[in-house]
Structure formats: C-alpha cells, structure tokens
Amino acid sequence: MTEKKTTAAQRDGTDWQPRIVAFLCNWCSYAGADLAGMSRNDYPAAIKIVRLPCSGRVDPMFVLKSFERGADMVLVSGCHPGDCHYSSGNYHARRKLPAFRELLGFMGIDPRRFKISWVSAAEGNKWSSLVADITEEAYALGPFQEFPKCTAPEKTG
Amino acid sequence: MHRTGENRMNATPVEESLREAAAGAIADGTVGVVIGYGHEAGSDVATPLFARTPEQARGLVFDATCVGNLAIYLPKPEVRALGRTGLVVKGCDLRAVNVLLREHVIEREDVFLIGVRCAGVCEPPLHKCTVCPVHDPSGCDVTLGDSVEQPTADASRANALVAEMEAKSIEERWEFWKRQMTKCVRCYACRQVCPLCYCKRCIVEKTTPQWVETSPHLRGNLAWNVVRAFHLTGRCVGCGECERVCPVDIPLGLLNQKMAGLMEQWFDFQSGLAPDEQAPFTTWDPNDPEEGIL
Amino acid sequence: MIKLHIDGQEAEAEEGQTILDAAKGLGIEIPTLCHHRAIPPVGACRVCVVEIRDGGRPGLVPACAYPAQEGLVVETASEAVRESRSMTIQLLLARCPEAEVLRKLAEQWDAPPLTLDAPLDHVEPPKGVPEGAGDRDKCILCGLCVRVCQDIIGPAATAFAGRGIERKVTTPYKLLSDVCIGCGACALVCPTGAIDPAEFCSHSIEKIPNEFNLGFDTRTPIHLPFPQAVPNKPILDRENCIHFRTGGCGACETICPAGAIDLEMEDEIVEEEVGAIIVATGYELLDPSVYEEYGYGRYPDVVTSLEFERLVSASGPTNGELTRPSNGEPPKSIVFLQCIGSREETGPGKPYCSKICCMYTAKHAILYKHKVHDGQAFVFFMDVRAGGKNYEEFVRRVSKEKVATYLRGRVSKIFPHDGKLVVQGADTLSGGQVEIAADMVVLAAAVVPSKGATELAQKLRISYDQHGFLSEAHPKLRPVETNTAGIFLAGACHSAKDIPDSVAQASAAASKALGLVVHDRLTREPTIGIVNELTCNGCFECENVCAYGAISPKDIKDRSGATVAVLANINEGLCQGCGACMVTCRSKSIEVQGYTDNQLFSEINAITR
Amino acid sequence: MTEATRLQTPDDLAALRARVVERRSAKKVCVSICAGTGCRAQGSMELLAEFGRQLESAGLDDVELRATGCHGFCERGPLVVIHPRKIFYHSVQMKHVADIIDKTIQHDEVLPALLFRDPKTKQRCEVEGEVPFYAKQQRIVFRHNGIIDPTDIEDYVGADGYVALAKVLAGMTPEQVCDEVEASGLRGRGGGGFPTGKKWQICRNQPGETKYVICNGDEGDPGAFMDRSIMEGDPHAVLEGMTIGAYAIGASKGYLYVRGEYPLAVANLNVAIEQAKTRGLLGDDIFGSGFNFTVEIVRGAGAFVCGEETGLIASIEGDIGTPRQRPPYPAESGLWGKPTNINNVETWTNVPVILERGASWFASIGTEGSKGTKVFSLVGKVNNTGLVEVPMGATLREIVFDIGGGIQKKRKFKAVQTGGPSGGCIPESLLDLPVDFDKLREVGAMMGSGGLIVMDERTCMVDVAKYFLGFLVGESCGRCAPCREGVFQMHRILSRIVEGEGREGDLETLEKLGNYVKASSLCQLGGTAPNPVLSTLRYFRHEYEAHIKEKKCRAGICKELVQFRIDPETCTGCTLCRRDCPTEAITGAKKEPHRIDAAQCIKCGVCYDVCNFGAVEVE
C-alpha cells in the first residue's frame, strides 16, 4: 500500500485522501484483509488497520479517540455472528458499538463516519469491495475536522 | 451541620412512622446510622440527615423537598465505617440501590432499606417523577406511607426531549452540544453526585493512556461527557442528580435519557428495577439487532 | 462337574450341558444343522448323532440334545456315526439339492449322492403366501425358524403344518402373517437360507438402503458400517431396529454367542479433555440432479463417480461385477462427464476446480475396461488438469492406448432412447456435435465439503470459506493449522484434495498435534488479561462477559487475614486474551498483554498522525 | 341302581358288594347282550331294545337285561348270553328274540341253531368256554368284559371291583405297591415292555410335589381294538388301576388320553368317572385315606404318533403331537415338565387284579421274562377274528389255528404280522414260537400293542411292506430327518419294486436305509418303522428278488407284475368269474372254459378269489 501524507492544507486539494482507521479482529476480518492482499485484490490505501484479538476488544473510546486524532472515518470489523473465535466477542461488540454510534449521532457526530462490518477470513473480496465502498463514502463526506479541531472554545452566537 | 428537623412542629403521619422506624432500628442496633432527609435552614431542598441516635432520628422529614438520591452514600467507606447503613429510599432511589447490588458494590445485608411510597417530589413535579415507574419501593426492609396509585409512566413525555433533539439535523445537534459542552468547567459535580459513579479511580484519572483530555476545552469536555454517558448506559436510573447539580446547567439528563431509551428500545431493558437483573452490556443474544452493520 | 469320555478323551461338563457342549470343550467338532446355541435343542436333524458305547443305553443319540451324563463313553466319529451322519446328509440333500451347507457337509462326511428318487416335488406351496414361508428347495425342516420365532422372539408367526414328508413351515391358514414383526430372526438362524420373512409378513418389511453402497443394496439394522471398518464390529441402527421401534424382538441379544449386545445401553456423550483436535470431515459430491439436462435421479443408469466406485468395487453391492443399475446387464458403452458443477462461475455449481476428477476418471476408464473388455468408454472434458507426479503420463496412457476416447467439450443433453442413454455433446476439437448411445453415464460431480462441516467449524471456532471448506491459518506458511490454537486440518475438509495430498496434510497435522501434546507444559501466547487490583471495583461485570469462565472473585485480605475486598481475578490458563473484559471495565482495571490500551492508543496515534 | 352314597371306608365297599351280589342272585335269569362296538355294528342295540319290549309285554320283569362290553368274538356278533346257564348264542338277529324268550328263558330250552358249531368236531357248544375260540384263552384283562354292564359301577363292585384299591389304601405303602407290581413281573403292554413296577419306582423317586399319571388310550395300530374294548367294557378297571398307580407314585391327577375315534369309550369312561366321583372312589380323601386323585379325559385327534409317550404329552399340553428327544424321560420331566408315569390301557387294567390276587399269582402265568397274559387283536385271513387273551408264551400256532380257527378258505398260511404297522412279519417256520416280548424281538418283530394280522398265500409280502410303510409315511410326525426322509425314500423304493421298476441294489439300499432309520430316529415310531421291510426282507427275500429280477409277483397282488389266466382244463364254465369281473374282461359260454382278455383285465384278482375250482392261475 502506498501512503500519502494528508495535511490540513491539502484537504481541499485534489490529493486529499480520507483517513480511515479500521479496527479488525485478528481471526476473521484481519485474515480476510490478508486474503485480499494475497489474492492481489486492489483496494484504496486510505484505510489503516489496527489489529485486535477481537471486535469485542474494541473499546468505544477507541473510536472517539480516532476521531479526536483526526480520523475521517472509523471501521470496526469482526467475525460474522456465530463465528467468533472467542465465541461471543462479536456479540458484545454488536451491542456496544451501535449504541455508541447512536450516542455519537445524538451528540452531532455524523454516524456515517463510524462503520461496523462482519468480514470473515474467507471474504477477501468482501473486504476489498467494502473498503472501496466506504472510502468512496469518506470522500463524499469530506474531511472530519469539527471534532478534532474544537479544542479552543469557539465564539458562538 | 446544623439540623433543624426537630424544630419542625407538625410532623406528617409518614414522618411519624419514619422517625419511629428509624429510631427503633437505631435503638435495637439493627443499624449504625440512618441516612434520611432533614431540613436545613437556607436550603430549599431537604438535606441528608445522618441519624446515629434515636433522638437524631426525630429530625427525619419526608416531603416534596426530598429530591436527592441518598444512595450515593452507600459505597462510601466512611459511611460503611458507621456500621450497617439504614437508608431512606424513594422508589427512584431504590433503583440506584438495585444497581449497586447488582454490581456487587454493596451487599443486601449491609443495608437496611426504609422505603417511603412517593407520588413525586417538587412542585411542579420533576421530570423524573412524571416518568417514574417505581412509586412504591418493593423489596425494602420497611415500607412506609400511603399506597400511591401507580401512574403509567408517560413514555411520550419521557422521550419528548430526546425526540426533539433527534428531530434536529446533525449539524444542529453538533452546534447544540458544542454550545453546551463549551460551558463545562470540568468540576465533575455530575460524577460526584451520581450514585453509580463509585469507581475507585475514574477513567478520567487514568493517564496511561490518557483516555480523556483533562483540560477544559471543548474536545476534552465532549470526550468526558461521552464517556460519562456511555459508562452509564444500561445503568443510569434517571435520578437526575447530575443535571440538578451541574453548575453550568448542561442538560446531562438528556444524554442519559437518550441511552436509557435506547436500551429499552433495543433490549427491552430498564435499569434498577431488580437487584438480580443482567445489564445489557454484560450479556448478548444471538438475535440482537444487526442494524447498520455492513 | 460331570465327567465323561468322548473319543477316548476325558471331558468335563456342567449340569445341564449336552454332549455337544462337552465335545466343544475338547475341541471336537460335531456338525449340526437344527441346533443354535440360543435355542433349546430338539435333536431333529440327527446330523449330530454320536454313539454311546457305555454308561447309558448304547446307540446313536443326538449330541445337541443329549445331556452329558456321568460316566458316558461317547464316540463322535465311529463307523456307526459316520454311516448315520452320511445317510442323514444324503437324505437331506435328496430333499434340498440346492442347500449349500448340505453340499459342504456331504463333502466333509463322505456322503455321495444316494440313488434316491429326489428331489421331492409334491410339497405344495402355502396359498396366499407368495413362495411359502420356506424356500422349498432349501428348507430342511430343522425348525430353527419356528422355534426362534416362538421361543425367543415370541410372535410365533410360523409353525409346522402337515405331518411327515408333508411337513412344512408355514403361517396359520397359509395366509400372510399379521403377527410377524419382520425381525428376520428366522432368516438369521436358518442354516440354508431358505426363509425370508418378507414373503409372509403381512406388512411390508422396509429394506434399509446400505448407505455405504449408496443405496445400491440393502442392509440390516445391525450391520458393519463398511468393509474394513475400524473397529471391524457391527453397529446397531436404532432408528430401524424393531426392538427400538416396537419394543419386541431383542433376538440379537439372545443369539449373540459373546453376549456382546446390551439393548439397555444408551447413547452417551463422552467428554474427553484433549490437547489437540484434527478436523478431517472429508467431502461429498455436489448433487448433480440440479442439472436437469443430465437426468441424474431420473435415469438409473446415470450415476455419480462415487456410485461408480461402489459398482466396480469387489466389496460393493454387485461384488465387483459392473452392471447397469436399470437392468443388471454389463454396460457395453459408457460415457464419463467431467467438471459437473466444477469450474462454474455462475449457476448451481462451484467456481473452483475439484482437482481429483481428471485422475479418477482416467482410472475409472481403466477399471471399466477391466470389467467389460469389449466395452467402449468416452470422456467429455473441459481441460485435463493432471498436475502431479506421473499424473499426466497416466492420463495420456488412457487416452493414447484407446482405453477411452477423450472428447473436449460439454454435454448438452442426455435422454433415454431404446434402452440406451443418448448423450449429446460438443466435440470442440473437431468442431462438431457428437451423439453417443451409452449404457451408462458417470458424472464427475464437484467436490463439496461434507454436510455439517460448517456447524462443526462454528462449534470449534474455526473459520471456513463461502463454500464451507475450512480455512487454514495461513495459505502458505500455516497450511495445516487453523486460526484456533490446537486445531488442525487434514484432507478434503480443507479443499478438494487427492489421496497423496490428504495423506501429506494428515501426516503434517498429526505431527503438529503431537508436537503440542508431547510436552509437559503448554507453551502458549502470552496475550492474557491481568487485573489491576488497586483500581478494580469488584463489580464483576467482566465475569459476566468472559466466555471462558476465566474470571472469578478473589478475596483480598489484610495482614490479619480479614477479607477487605473481593476483586476480579483472571485464571491465566483459561484466559484466551479476547479483551471483552477490558472493554467492559469502566475503571480500566484489566489489560490484555500485547493488546494493552496504551499500545492500541499508540497505534491509533501513529496511524492518525 | 340303589342310593349313590359315598363309600367312606373299605367296609362300606364290602357292604355295597354284598348288597349287589344279593340283589343279582335274586333275579334268576339274565339276558346279557354284547354292546361292544363290533356287536353294535351288527345290531346289538336294536336287539337289546327288542328284548326289553318283548320281556315287558311278556310280563317277565324279573329277567335282568344287561348290556355288556365286548366278548371278543366279534366275528360272530351279536352275541347273547343267557344266565344262569350262560347259554352262548351268536349271530342273534331280531327274528330270534321271540324264540329265545319263549324257549330259552321261559322254558329253559336251548336253541341249537344259535349255538356255535365247532368246525372240527362238528359239535354244538352250549357255553362260551366250550367254543374253541375261548377255550384256549385265559381272561385276566378281559375278566369283566362281556360279564358286567360297563355303565353301572355296582356291576363292577359286584365283580370284586375296587377291592384292590381298598386294600392298597387301607394297608399298603406306596413303596409296597411298587414292589408288588415289580414282583409281579408286569411289563408295559404298549409295546416297549418296560417293567411297570420299575417305571413307577423311578417316577416315585423323582423330586417334586406335582406328578402325573397318564393312561395311553391312543390305540393307533390299524386293526387293533383291545384297548378300546377294555375302555368300553370295563372302564372302572382302568380307573382303579390308574388310582392305584397314582397312589404308588404320588400323583393326584391323571389324564386319560383316548383316541377321538372312540366315542363309546369316552362316553363309558365319562360315566365311570362320574360314578366313581359320586362314590368317593375318585376325588378327595379316597376311602378315608387322605389320598386325592382325579382323572381328566383328553381326546386325541387321531395321530398315530401321539401313541408315543412324548408325542402324547405334547398333545395333552396343547401342542402339535410331536415326540421329543429322550432323555429326559417322562418319569423325570413329563407333562408340564413334571414327573409323569404313562402306561397304556391294558397295563393299567392288569394292576387291580395283581394287587387283589397277589404278585406271585400273576407271576405264575406266562414265561420267564414275560408274565401274565396278552390281548391280541386277531385279524386278517383267519376264520375267527376278534380279541383273544392268552397267557404269555402261547405259540402263534395256538393263536392262529386253535383260537383263530385257521386260514379262511383253507388257503395256505404265509405269515403273521405282529405289533402293528411297525411290527414284523413272522413266517410259517416260526409258527411254534412262544409269543412273548423277548422272543418276538429276537425274530425281528415286536409285541407292540398286540396286533396280529394273519396273511395267506394270496398276500404279497413286498406289497405288505409297502402298505405298512405307506401308513408310516403318513403318520411320521416329520420332526426328525431319518424317519421323515428315510421312511419316505424306503416307501418310494418299494413302490417302484411293486410297479416292476425294481433295480439291482434296491434291496441293499432298503436294508441300509432301514437300519439307519432304526438306529438314528428320534422316537420309537422311526425306531421301528423299517421293521415291516426288514423282517420281510429277512424271511421273504425271495419274493423281493422275484419282483426285481423276474418281475413277478407270485401272490398275484402287484398288478404290474401279474397276469391272470384261466386254465381251460380246470375251468368248469360256471360263469362266476365272468359275472364278478368288473371290466367284463372274462368271456366264455356257460360250461365252456372261460378266458381272460389281458387288454381289458385290470388285475383286480376277483376271478382268482371267487373261483371255486382253482382254475384261475397267476403268472
């Protein structure tokens, strides 16, 4: 994967590239992504993968943290329900993460910037098309600056 | 602290029986202390009263000013050091006690619950009272007061504020909360008053890694309140103390109500109705909703 | 203990035992026909006669029914015995010249065909009963069938009718029997194979298709799962067993000489703690009936390659004689179709190559030629993919030596015509249409994973692909392991594989598994959770989310031994390091080593820089 | 019949006997008519009714009319005996009744025409004892037959009935009874000849409370009817014998297995059982001894093999009458698996008289190894057919010629077949053989139940053997292979021989098969079935050889091998044969020699049988 540095100055330029942080479970989605690579599938390089043991390991605060650090989109991907390597990790994730997304949405953080998916180790193709799709969406949504850039109290009317 | 309870002349029948029950429990050694409400000059709401003698129990009151949730004292070591705790609880307070029981913060035998049936406090009634599902605290050691007709909780009202917020666009919401959170001074009064914020070390105080930026700028304030709301998801019993004590009047209850509503909607769960319930984030079901998952 | 002499040797017998039992104890073989150890003896056939010389009334007596008595002096093969036995065999042979067991005995006991006027021809078959309860050509009237039904099983469906030479085994009033439960005990004990309960049972006796022979023949509820099964012992199929269906029968229990059958036994779930698991669930064939054009399931002579394997197998339903399922005739022409459901990007088939078909089709062509020397074989193929040591050479030989005619192309239609199957296909090399009138068509259907493999995979927490093949941990570097430690793959459950590849993978899996279990201590990933006791609230929400039961309360004591707190504790042997507890812990008092929050924050920081 | 009171003690019995004897002697005259099956067939029951009517109209009410059991001389029925002179009339018909009443009863006149005329001396015989048929007999088993009314227990008591039972129950232990019977030398009359006392002893010594006695009344031999006569004519003797036997072995229940074809026997036995019950001679506490015994009748269905004791037991148990392998013998494990003693009718009938008169008396009769008498049913080509009882040791010549009156039509004696269908044929050379169990066995025949079939020169021995084997093929139960298959194959060979298809080696095969079946069969039916073949092969082998080698049947029986021819020299042209020929194969004018058209002749032999001049010859 090629990586291009994206700076604030470039964000309006033609070479702006969304920054997508992906939390992948080790056993399914990470392996699926690996398979995509081994299958020499093309998919956008905007995605940056954090490998975790399980989607159940994804603390919702990682998502917030990623946005805080300037991610334009966050993806959490795990095993399909029933397939969890740890038997129920993805079931826990399936309760917490969507609830967290609701909370973010309620507070005005665009829930479209937070994706959740199930990709199995065999779904290399699903992985590449998923990444292509969400990257496309990230482009459409544009850079997400409201949250990371709000450290200084703004004067509001 | 100067207690004024004894000065109050005409005690209501509920108060009489409350004082009697508390004095009796203290006298026969059932409890080391009864925590209830008293009147303190200068305060328009009832203040906590720690009765350690039968005489002190005479100062206990129960009226519309008894807004506060006294369950906050239960986990505190200094309170526990006084011996078995007698606690005066309204139905809403009992829900907090139930969560504490379910989270093993206290054990049932450590507390002596004096339940008081309550139709609602304050005039006009607080939001929490209009949506309260537990006017009649059950499972207490003693339950006092006339039975209160259990009004059906007004769901539409409960969700009205949330719905109002959700009707707004993302940008409007963002602007709303940005305005609110900007006010936050990170005094953590919301945390201090919450009966369920009993952590020995709050996540904000964990620095490796630094989960929440501690400086009171908007991003940190937002993060703190997101964390707070999420840590209370599936747990918050809606006592409203956080919002009540917020010095800058951030509508914190709105966030809690949003999440409580979500839990009820997704998992048919209301927190604190029983001490042996299973919190929604500690369990799962293969048929849980799959909405919004790719 | 009774002492007697048999053939000059001293024999011992228990009270109630017979001369036959005593002789058996000495290893002296006495032939029997009407005797079965589970059925009280009657001494009817007289084949087992022995001579009492002393100690009792001298003369010939049946060893099977004569009690062993103190002081008896018995000869089992004296002149008189041999003469009598030979005559009995001759007489029974005169009645039933077809009975195999009698022919063998005749050979053994020097019983030349008597100049007798046999076989009998005046025993009329029972009316209403298709062929009589007993096959008249084989029934020696020993009565075992009657006795087993009456004394052992109970319903007494058959009995003797008529006297003397007119005696026969039949049902009451020669009608189909309502009381017959179809247990087949009669057929089991019959020494000559003369009786078949299907012929007189009023309700139809369901034939159970033999699964191993893919339904080409039938089996009994008690059967060997397949030849060379390990252990090579019969199994009882409860679903079809009359005892379990009706509560009756139970003949097997009585009859088994080893007393090995216990019908009270229940299935049990055996729990074993193991250090490694090798999954080898194998494969099956895609059901080719999804392709209407081939007529599989409609035309009996269209078979799958696995069915063909059974039909040519020496231990198969036809004992290795290759015959057309439709009429039992040898197929004079045969067409093999490759790639049925394989290499198919759309439609009901599979996109992958099933890999083994090119080779086994070539083998089948050779087998076919072995069985039908003058037969003609054709193979329709897409590509010949015979990669492997000597593989290409093998296929080339089959094609070159004209064992089979190879036609590159697909078949569009098969239809029956004039007792044959007309195979219409394209020969793309010559660019023409071909039409072959075949006796038999063999479909090399795609290899698919066995049914239930995905369910098993879910239980084992191992992953599988969209076709249901189980996934290896890494296609190049860890082709035998699964993502779950201690679980390994072998064979076609992983992908279509031929025998050498399966053996190689199985050997690798076995050595991997052994490598795990030979050690006294388990070496494992250090990624497990640790509780920070300083900050743990003891709320035990972590305990609730742990799928492994690895978290339990731990008493924290002060110096005096008094419990000051009850906090969470993680059993490092049980913890798998999934991290669900970490997320649940609000005070962040658990860390999974290797995936600590700090490390992950650093990662997030790094990639969002 | 007087009041039917229960006989409590032996004294009661004696008192009853005294009353009966006194009452009987009061009636001076008694007309005793044989009501046995043979005489009934010849109209004795109608005769009885006629006597009754005429005696009544004549006002002779002090004349006693008695229907008795069989006298044995069935050839000459109906038989009528007038007491007290015991005038013996035979072949009495309805027309004679008036004469007998008028002359013999009222005027004590003998009617010579109805008396038996000895064909040798031409003398009329007035009483039974003078008739040669009876003269040489000694009637122990038949002691009451023809004398008492079998349906009246008082008749039996009057003839010293139940005295033996009273004696046994009053003063003998079971052991003593067994010893007494053993000392008498009584052997089983059913055919086996096993010492009865010994058999009882074995059964008695078996452990167990419940034991049974069985009376084998399944008399299956063709032509044999002595047991029938006893059951019909003296049923109480059978019951008394069984009761004594039951006491001896310790049984309290007995079964009488009677052929279904014997309705009169069943009827009379039923009457006897009812009477004995009423009198307390069956049932609980017989003669106050504390001994209980009941008898049940089981009717057989007519299978010959049910005469075999294990087959009979199976039949009583309700199974197909199929013999089983012995041991265990019924004495050890019989009916319902309990120790069981089986004796046949004649054996049981001997028992009371042995105990009444003593073992030594009984042992004084007969030969060394066989004591007492034996009843034979004398049938075949003999002049006096009927039941004869002779002491053991009487010669065949005495039986056939002295008692039986020789061969019909003065033909030549050829053989006598003894022991029923599975007995053997004894040739003329052995006519002086003293008949007892052992002697008969020595010559390849057997006592069996006592059939004696006399054969004359017009009997083909091969055909006889085939006939008996045919019977046995049909009666074999079919359980064991030797009997079922072996006898069948022997029968097929014989059939071939009589049809002229005999082959070299057939006789050897027959002998081989015969010896095999004898040695290897499960029961005695098979064990004796080859006897007819083996004994005829032994004594008449030349006839077989003639059939096989010369294709000739000298007796003129085997149709395929026979040509009938009329000797024109001898033929007187009497036309008798011409008239009797069923196919009109004989032609010839009156007083002209006749001739037989071989094409039409069916070889029935009628001409040969009817010719009074011996002009018909067999080739």
PDB file of N, CA and C in Angstrom, chain B residues 29 32 39 49 60-62 72 80 90-91 112 116 142 144 146 179 194 201 204 211 214 231 236 262-263 280 283 286:
ATOM      1  N   GLY B  29     -30.167  -1.593  67.539  1.00  0.00           N
ATOM      2  CA  GLY B  29     -28.873  -1.976  66.986  1.00  0.00           C
ATOM      3  C   GLY B  29     -28.949  -2.571  65.592  1.00  0.00           C
ATOM      4  N   GLY B  32     -26.342   1.131  62.296  1.00  0.00           N
ATOM      5  CA  GLY B  32     -25.469   2.074  62.990  1.00  0.00           C
ATOM      6  C   GLY B  32     -25.852   3.510  62.678  1.00  0.00           C
ATOM      7  N   HIS B  39     -34.283  18.930  57.302  1.00  0.00           N
ATOM      8  CA  HIS B  39     -34.380  20.307  56.794  1.00  0.00           C
ATOM      9  C   HIS B  39     -33.265  21.141  57.368  1.00  0.00           C
ATOM     10  N   LEU B  49     -29.597  13.700  56.263  1.00  0.00           N
ATOM     11  CA  LEU B  49     -29.515  13.692  57.710  1.00  0.00           C
ATOM     12  C   LEU B  49     -29.006  12.332  58.144  1.00  0.00           C
ATOM     13  N   LEU B  60     -35.898  13.432  61.165  1.00  0.00           N
ATOM     14  CA  LEU B  60     -36.154  12.972  59.798  1.00  0.00           C
ATOM     15  C   LEU B  60     -37.451  13.574  59.270  1.00  0.00           C
ATOM     16  N   VAL B  61     -37.407  13.975  58.024  1.00  0.00           N
ATOM     17  CA  VAL B  61     -38.609  14.508  57.390  1.00  0.00           C
ATOM     18  C   VAL B  61     -38.827  13.750  56.082  1.00  0.00           C
ATOM     19  N   PHE B  62     -40.061  13.874  55.589  1.00  0.00           N
ATOM     20  CA  PHE B  62     -40.309  13.386  54.234  1.00  0.00           C
ATOM     21  C   PHE B  62     -41.379  14.241  53.591  1.00  0.00           C
ATOM     22  N   ILE B  72     -26.117   7.515  47.021  1.00  0.00           N
ATOM     23  CA  ILE B  72     -24.743   7.931  46.777  1.00  0.00           C
ATOM     24  C   ILE B  72     -23.826   7.619  47.959  1.00  0.00           C
ATOM     25  N   ARG B  80     -19.696   3.394  55.584  1.00  0.00           N
ATOM     26  CA  ARG B  80     -19.761   1.986  55.964  1.00  0.00           C
ATOM     27  C   ARG B  80     -19.092   1.770  57.317  1.00  0.00           C
ATOM     28  N   LYS B  90     -36.779   6.538  48.226  1.00  0.00           N
ATOM     29  CA  LYS B  90     -37.971   6.616  47.400  1.00  0.00           C
ATOM     30  C   LYS B  90     -37.843   5.521  46.343  1.00  0.00           C
ATOM     31  N   GLY B  91     -38.872   5.358  45.580  1.00  0.00           N
ATOM     32  CA  GLY B  91     -38.830   4.341  44.531  1.00  0.00           C
ATOM     33  C   GLY B  91     -37.669   4.567  43.587  1.00  0.00           C
ATOM     34  N   PHE B 112     -30.095  -1.420  55.459  1.00  0.00           N
ATOM     35  CA  PHE B 112     -31.454  -1.561  55.980  1.00  0.00           C
ATOM     36  C   PHE B 112     -32.276  -0.506  55.250  1.00  0.00           C
ATOM     37  N   VAL B 116     -40.095   4.616  51.310  1.00  0.00           N
ATOM     38  CA  VAL B 116     -41.216   5.521  51.509  1.00  0.00           C
ATOM     39  C   VAL B 116     -41.946   5.653  50.176  1.00  0.00           C
ATOM     40  N   VAL B 142     -38.440  -2.052  55.399  1.00  0.00           N
ATOM     41  CA  VAL B 142     -39.659  -1.424  55.918  1.00  0.00           C
ATOM     42  C   VAL B 142     -40.190  -0.557  54.785  1.00  0.00           C
ATOM     43  N   LEU B 144     -43.039   2.468  54.123  1.00  0.00           N
ATOM     44  CA  LEU B 144     -43.934   3.372  54.837  1.00  0.00           C
ATOM     45  C   LEU B 144     -44.756   4.191  53.853  1.00  0.00           C
ATOM     46  N   ASP B 146     -48.705   5.998  52.610  1.00  0.00           N
ATOM     47  CA  ASP B 146     -49.916   5.514  51.967  1.00  0.00           C
ATOM     48  C   ASP B 146     -49.560   5.005  50.590  1.00  0.00           C
ATOM     49  N   ARG B 179     -22.242  24.085  22.053  1.00  0.00           N
ATOM     50  CA  ARG B 179     -22.576  25.207  22.915  1.00  0.00           C
ATOM     51  C   ARG B 179     -22.622  24.757  24.373  1.00  0.00           C
ATOM     52  N   CYS B 194     -23.398  11.370  41.336  1.00  0.00           N
ATOM     53  CA  CYS B 194     -24.020  10.165  40.741  1.00  0.00           C
ATOM     54  C   CYS B 194     -23.810   8.978  41.650  1.00  0.00           C
ATOM     55  N   ARG B 201     -11.054   4.628  40.862  1.00  0.00           N
ATOM     56  CA  ARG B 201     -10.301   5.577  40.044  1.00  0.00           C
ATOM     57  C   ARG B 201     -11.099   5.791  38.769  1.00  0.00           C
ATOM     58  N   VAL B 204     -11.208   9.191  33.863  1.00  0.00           N
ATOM     59  CA  VAL B 204     -10.549  10.472  33.539  1.00  0.00           C
ATOM     60  C   VAL B 204      -9.216  10.589  34.232  1.00  0.00           C
ATOM     61  N   TRP B 211      -7.146   8.630  28.501  1.00  0.00           N
ATOM     62  CA  TRP B 211      -8.376   8.332  27.782  1.00  0.00           C
ATOM     63  C   TRP B 211      -9.136   9.607  27.435  1.00  0.00           C
ATOM     64  N   THR B 214      -7.894  16.160  29.893  1.00  0.00           N
ATOM     65  CA  THR B 214      -8.397  16.718  31.140  1.00  0.00           C
ATOM     66  C   THR B 214      -8.600  18.232  31.098  1.00  0.00           C
ATOM     67  N   HIS B 231     -20.691   5.236  30.041  1.00  0.00           N
ATOM     68  CA  HIS B 231     -20.493   4.399  31.226  1.00  0.00           C
ATOM     69  C   HIS B 231     -21.780   4.223  32.005  1.00  0.00           C
ATOM     70  N   CYS B 236     -27.765   3.889  34.287  1.00  0.00           N
ATOM     71  CA  CYS B 236     -28.395   5.096  34.821  1.00  0.00           C
ATOM     72  C   CYS B 236     -29.848   4.849  35.153  1.00  0.00           C
ATOM     73  N   LEU B 262     -32.693   4.011  24.491  1.00  0.00           N
ATOM     74  CA  LEU B 262     -32.130   3.065  23.510  1.00  0.00           C
ATOM     75  C   LEU B 262     -32.093   1.650  24.078  1.00  0.00           C
ATOM     76  N   MET B 263     -31.710   1.561  25.339  1.00  0.00           N
ATOM     77  CA  MET B 263     -31.632   0.240  25.973  1.00  0.00           C
ATOM     78  C   MET B 263     -33.022  -0.405  26.042  1.00  0.00           C
ATOM     79  N   PRO B 280     -27.424  -4.798  30.144  1.00  0.00           N
ATOM     80  CA  PRO B 280     -27.416  -5.110  28.710  1.00  0.00           C
ATOM     81  C   PRO B 280     -26.025  -5.240  28.113  1.00  0.00           C
ATOM     82  N   THR B 283     -24.287  -8.925  28.597  1.00  0.00           N
ATOM     83  CA  THR B 283     -24.880 -10.141  28.063  1.00  0.00           C
ATOM     84  C   THR B 283     -25.150  -9.927  26.580  1.00  0.00           C
ATOM     85  N   PRO B 286     -28.216 -14.036  20.475  1.00  0.00           N
ATOM     86  CA  PRO B 286     -27.894 -14.245  19.049  1.00  0.00           C
ATOM     87  C   PRO B 286     -28.829 -13.467  18.120  1.00  0.00           C
TER      88      PRO B 286
END
